[in-house]
CSV table of C-alpha atoms in Angstrom, one decimal:
chain,number,residue,atom,x,y,z
O,1436,UNK,CA,0.0,0.0,0.0
O,1437,UNK,CA,1.2,3.5,-0.8
O,1438,UNK,CA,2.2,5.4,2.3
O,1439,UNK,CA,-0.6,8.0,2.6
O,1440,UNK,CA,-2.2,9.1,5.8
O,1441,UNK,CA,-5.0,11.6,6.5
O,1442,UNK,CA,-5.8,13.4,9.7
O,1443,UNK,CA,-8.2,13.6,11.3
O,1444,UNK,CA,-10.2,10.6,10.0
O,1445,UNK,CA,-13.5,12.0,11.4
O,1446,UNK,CA,-14.5,15.5,12.4
O,1447,UNK,CA,-17.6,17.3,13.3
O,1448,UNK,CA,-17.5,21.1,13.3
O,1449,UNK,CA,-19.9,24.0,13.4
O,1450,UNK,CA,-20.8,26.3,10.6
O,1451,UNK,CA,-18.4,29.3,10.3
O,1452,UNK,CA,-15.4,27.6,12.0
O,1453,UNK,CA,-12.1,27.1,10.2
O,1454,UNK,CA,-11.1,23.5,9.5
O,1455,UNK,CA,-7.7,22.1,8.3
O,1456,UNK,CA,-7.3,18.6,7.0
O,1457,UNK,CA,-3.8,17.1,6.6
O,1458,UNK,CA,-2.5,14.7,4.1
O,1459,UNK,CA,0.9,13.1,4.6
O,1460,UNK,CA,2.8,10.8,2.2
O,1461,UNK,CA,6.0,8.8,2.6
O,1462,UNK,CA,6.4,8.0,-1.2
O,1463,UNK,CA,8.1,11.3,-2.2
O,1464,UNK,CA,5.6,11.6,-5.1
O,1465,UNK,CA,5.5,15.0,-6.8
O,1466,UNK,CA,1.8,15.3,-7.3
O,1467,UNK,CA,-0.8,15.5,-4.5
O,1468,UNK,CA,-4.6,16.0,-4.8
O,1469,UNK,CA,-7.6,16.8,-2.7
O,1470,UNK,CA,-11.0,15.4,-3.7
O,1471,UNK,CA,-14.4,15.4,-2.2
O,1472,UNK,CA,-16.9,12.5,-2.6
O,1473,UNK,CA,-20.6,13.0,-2.4
O,1474,UNK,CA,-23.4,10.6,-3.3
O,1475,UNK,CA,-24.3,10.9,-7.0
O,1476,UNK,CA,-21.3,13.0,-7.8
O,1477,UNK,CA,-18.4,10.7,-7.6
O,1478,UNK,CA,-15.0,12.1,-6.8
O,1479,UNK,CA,-14.5,15.8,-7.6
O,1480,UNK,CA,-11.1,17.6,-7.6
O,1481,UNK,CA,-10.8,20.5,-5.2
O,1482,UNK,CA,-7.1,21.5,-5.5
O,1483,UNK,CA,-3.9,19.8,-6.6
O,1484,UNK,CA,-0.2,20.4,-6.2
O,1485,UNK,CA,2.6,19.7,-8.6
O,1486,UNK,CA,5.4,20.5,-6.3
O,1487,UNK,CA,6.4,22.4,-3.1
O,1488,UNK,CA,4.5,25.7,-3.1
O,1489,UNK,CA,3.0,24.9,-6.5
O,1490,UNK,CA,-0.8,24.5,-6.4
O,1491,UNK,CA,-3.7,25.0,-8.6
O,1492,UNK,CA,-7.5,24.9,-8.5
O,1493,UNK,CA,-9.7,22.0,-9.4
O,1494,UNK,CA,-13.4,22.0,-10.4
O,1495,UNK,CA,-14.8,22.7,-6.9
O,1496,UNK,CA,-12.3,25.0,-5.3
O,1497,UNK,CA,-14.6,27.7,-4.0
O,1498,UNK,CA,-14.4,27.9,-0.2
O,1499,UNK,CA,-11.2,25.9,0.0
O,1500,UNK,CA,-7.5,26.8,0.1
O,1501,UNK,CA,-4.4,24.6,0.2
O,1502,UNK,CA,-0.8,24.8,1.1
O,1503,UNK,CA,2.2,22.6,0.5
O,1504,UNK,CA,5.4,23.7,2.3
O,1505,UNK,CA,7.0,20.2,2.2
O,1506,UNK,CA,6.9,17.4,-0.4
O,1507,UNK,CA,5.3,15.1,2.1
O,1508,UNK,CA,2.5,17.3,3.4
O,1509,UNK,CA,-0.6,18.8,1.6
O,1510,UNK,CA,-3.0,20.8,3.7
O,1511,UNK,CA,-6.7,21.6,2.9
O,1512,UNK,CA,-8.3,24.5,4.7
O,1513,UNK,CA,-11.9,25.4,4.9
O,1514,UNK,CA,-11.7,29.0,6.0
O,1515,UNK,CA,-15.3,29.2,7.2
O,1516,UNK,CA,-17.1,25.8,7.0
O,1517,UNK,CA,-20.6,25.5,5.6
O,1518,UNK,CA,-23.1,22.7,5.7
O,1519,UNK,CA,-22.5,22.2,1.9
O,1520,UNK,CA,-19.0,21.1,2.7
O,1521,UNK,CA,-20.1,18.1,4.6
O,1522,UNK,CA,-18.5,15.3,2.7
O,1523,UNK,CA,-15.8,12.7,2.6
O,1524,UNK,CA,-12.4,14.1,1.6
O,1525,UNK,CA,-9.8,12.0,0.0
O,1526,UNK,CA,-6.2,12.9,-0.6
O,1527,UNK,CA,-4.3,11.2,-3.5
O,1528,UNK,CA,-0.8,11.1,-4.8
O,1529,UNK,CA,0.9,10.2,-8.1
O,1530,UNK,CA,4.4,10.1,-9.5
O,1531,UNK,CA,3.3,11.8,-12.7
O,1532,UNK,CA,0.2,12.8,-14.7
O,1533,UNK,CA,0.4,10.7,-17.8
O,1534,UNK,CA,-0.4,7.0,-17.3
O,1535,UNK,CA,0.4,7.1,-13.6
O,1536,UNK,CA,-2.4,5.9,-11.3
O,1537,UNK,CA,-3.4,7.9,-8.3
O,1538,UNK,CA,-3.1,6.3,-4.9
O,1539,UNK,CA,-5.7,7.4,-2.4
O,1540,UNK,CA,-5.5,8.0,1.3
O,1541,UNK,CA,-8.1,6.5,3.7
O,1542,UNK,CA,-10.4,9.6,3.7
O,1543,UNK,CA,-11.7,12.1,6.2
O,1544,UNK,CA,-15.4,12.2,7.0
O,1545,UNK,CA,-16.3,15.8,7.8
O,1546,UNK,CA,-19.7,16.9,9.1
O,1547,UNK,CA,-20.5,20.6,9.4
O,1548,UNK,CA,-23.5,21.2,11.6
V,788,UNK,CA,-17.6,19.8,-21.9
V,789,UNK,CA,-16.8,16.6,-19.9
V,790,UNK,CA,-19.3,13.9,-19.1
V,791,UNK,CA,-18.9,10.3,-17.9
V,792,UNK,CA,-21.9,7.9,-17.6
V,793,UNK,CA,-22.0,4.6,-15.9
V,794,UNK,CA,-25.0,2.6,-14.4
V,795,UNK,CA,-25.8,3.5,-10.8
V,796,UNK,CA,-26.3,-0.1,-9.6
V,797,UNK,CA,-25.9,-3.7,-10.8
V,798,UNK,CA,-26.5,-7.0,-9.3
V,799,UNK,CA,-24.9,-10.4,-10.2
V,800,UNK,CA,-24.6,-13.9,-8.9
V,801,UNK,CA,-21.5,-15.4,-7.3
V,802,UNK,CA,-19.4,-17.3,-10.0
V,803,UNK,CA,-21.0,-15.4,-12.9
V,804,UNK,CA,-19.6,-12.7,-15.2
V,805,UNK,CA,-20.6,-9.1,-15.1
V,806,UNK,CA,-19.8,-6.2,-17.5
V,807,UNK,CA,-19.8,-2.6,-16.2
V,808,UNK,CA,-20.1,0.0,-19.0
V,809,UNK,CA,-18.7,3.5,-19.1
V,810,UNK,CA,-19.3,6.1,-21.8
V,811,UNK,CA,-17.5,9.4,-21.9
V,812,UNK,CA,-17.3,12.7,-23.7
V,813,UNK,CA,-14.2,14.8,-23.2
V,814,UNK,CA,-12.2,17.2,-25.3
V,815,UNK,CA,-8.7,16.0,-24.4
V,816,UNK,CA,-8.9,12.2,-23.8
V,817,UNK,CA,-5.6,10.9,-22.5
V,818,UNK,CA,-6.4,7.5,-20.9
V,819,UNK,CA,-9.1,5.8,-18.9
V,820,UNK,CA,-8.8,4.2,-15.4
V,821,UNK,CA,-11.0,1.9,-13.4
V,822,UNK,CA,-10.9,1.9,-9.6
V,823,UNK,CA,-12.6,-0.3,-7.1
V,824,UNK,CA,-14.0,1.2,-3.9
V,825,UNK,CA,-15.4,-0.9,-1.0
V,826,UNK,CA,-17.9,0.9,1.2
V,827,UNK,CA,-16.2,3.2,3.7
V,828,UNK,CA,-12.8,2.7,2.1
V,829,UNK,CA,-10.5,4.5,-0.4
V,830,UNK,CA,-10.6,3.8,-4.1
V,831,UNK,CA,-7.9,1.4,-5.3
V,832,UNK,CA,-6.5,1.1,-8.8
V,833,UNK,CA,-7.7,-1.7,-11.1
V,834,UNK,CA,-6.7,-1.0,-14.7
V,835,UNK,CA,-5.6,1.6,-17.2
V,836,UNK,CA,-6.3,1.8,-20.9
V,837,UNK,CA,-4.9,4.4,-23.3
V,838,UNK,CA,-5.1,2.4,-26.6
V,839,UNK,CA,-8.0,0.6,-28.1
V,840,UNK,CA,-8.5,-3.0,-27.1
V,841,UNK,CA,-8.7,-5.3,-24.1
V,842,UNK,CA,-6.3,-5.3,-21.1
V,843,UNK,CA,-6.6,-8.5,-19.0
V,844,UNK,CA,-5.4,-8.8,-15.4
V,845,UNK,CA,-6.5,-12.0,-13.7
V,846,UNK,CA,-10.3,-12.1,-13.2
V,847,UNK,CA,-10.6,-8.5,-14.3
V,848,UNK,CA,-10.4,-7.1,-17.9
V,849,UNK,CA,-10.9,-3.6,-19.2
V,850,UNK,CA,-11.8,-2.6,-22.8
V,851,UNK,CA,-11.5,0.7,-24.5
V,852,UNK,CA,-12.9,2.1,-27.8
V,853,UNK,CA,-11.7,5.7,-28.2
V,854,UNK,CA,-13.7,6.3,-31.4
V,855,UNK,CA,-16.9,5.3,-29.5
V,856,UNK,CA,-16.0,7.0,-26.2
V,857,UNK,CA,-16.7,3.7,-24.5
V,858,UNK,CA,-15.1,1.4,-22.0
V,859,UNK,CA,-16.2,-1.6,-20.0
V,860,UNK,CA,-14.9,-3.5,-17.0
V,861,UNK,CA,-15.4,-7.3,-17.1
V,862,UNK,CA,-15.4,-9.2,-13.9
V,863,UNK,CA,-15.2,-13.0,-14.2
V,864,UNK,CA,-15.8,-15.7,-11.6
V,865,UNK,CA,-17.5,-13.3,-9.3
V,866,UNK,CA,-16.8,-13.5,-5.6
V,867,UNK,CA,-18.7,-12.0,-2.7
V,868,UNK,CA,-15.7,-9.7,-2.0
V,869,UNK,CA,-16.3,-8.1,-5.4
V,870,UNK,CA,-19.3,-6.3,-4.0
V,871,UNK,CA,-18.1,-2.7,-4.2
V,872,UNK,CA,-18.4,0.4,-6.3
V,873,UNK,CA,-16.5,0.6,-9.5
V,874,UNK,CA,-15.4,4.0,-10.7
V,875,UNK,CA,-14.6,4.9,-14.3
V,876,UNK,CA,-12.2,7.9,-14.6
V,877,UNK,CA,-11.0,9.7,-17.7
V,878,UNK,CA,-7.8,11.5,-17.9
V,879,UNK,CA,-8.3,14.8,-19.7
V,880,UNK,CA,-5.3,16.6,-21.0
V,881,UNK,CA,-7.0,19.8,-22.2
V,882,UNK,CA,-6.0,23.0,-20.5
V,883,UNK,CA,-2.4,21.9,-20.1
V,884,UNK,CA,-2.8,19.5,-17.2
V,885,UNK,CA,-3.8,15.8,-17.1
V,886,UNK,CA,-6.7,15.9,-14.7
V,887,UNK,CA,-8.7,12.9,-13.8
V,888,UNK,CA,-12.5,13.2,-14.2
V,889,UNK,CA,-14.5,10.5,-12.3
V,890,UNK,CA,-17.9,9.1,-13.1
V,891,UNK,CA,-20.3,8.7,-10.2
V,892,UNK,CA,-19.6,5.0,-9.9
V,893,UNK,CA,-21.4,1.7,-10.3
V,894,UNK,CA,-22.4,-0.1,-7.1
V,895,UNK,CA,-22.2,-3.8,-7.7
V,896,UNK,CA,-23.9,-6.3,-5.4
V,897,UNK,CA,-22.9,-9.9,-5.7
V,898,UNK,CA,-25.4,-12.5,-4.3
V,899,UNK,CA,-24.8,-16.1,-3.4
């Protein structure tokens, strides 16, 4: 199994509070991704990173920011959580973006009340 | 635009064969992946097709027709542990980055 961990694994928070999710890898892969998974929508890309301090937006980036100060860590921040951000969040890593598969972390279940 | 369609649910019998279809429309096709996801777990990689034809890997095979925008995942000798969601994902290279676009997934239930 690829060495990817996510923390926390479960979190319940209130509307309007900031939340930070952490993804940590031990594979030294260049590319890291944050997805959210909701029933009926499949996995949707929030943000991705193609190197330290190099990040870009995905298709559902509104309300989210990311940072990558080290190769192994990719942080996802919800500046002011809303109920629509209740979801399961997956981090993924890959060596490249051609035929390279993405390896997924175990996920974080976030509930915003 | 980008669109990926796959059936929402399928059922099959243990020991049988099942085919899960995926159709896609994308402006910058650059490969197609299949992932398996058990309930409450992370997706795991099953197969990758970039050229037309069939890729076989044990009990699982994946087929691609780029001209038709069509792929299928074939599962043989079904086992109870194959009950899971199967995600079709298209790599789209338009816009200068190879992003992965996922379908909503097909939930397969295998019955004895």
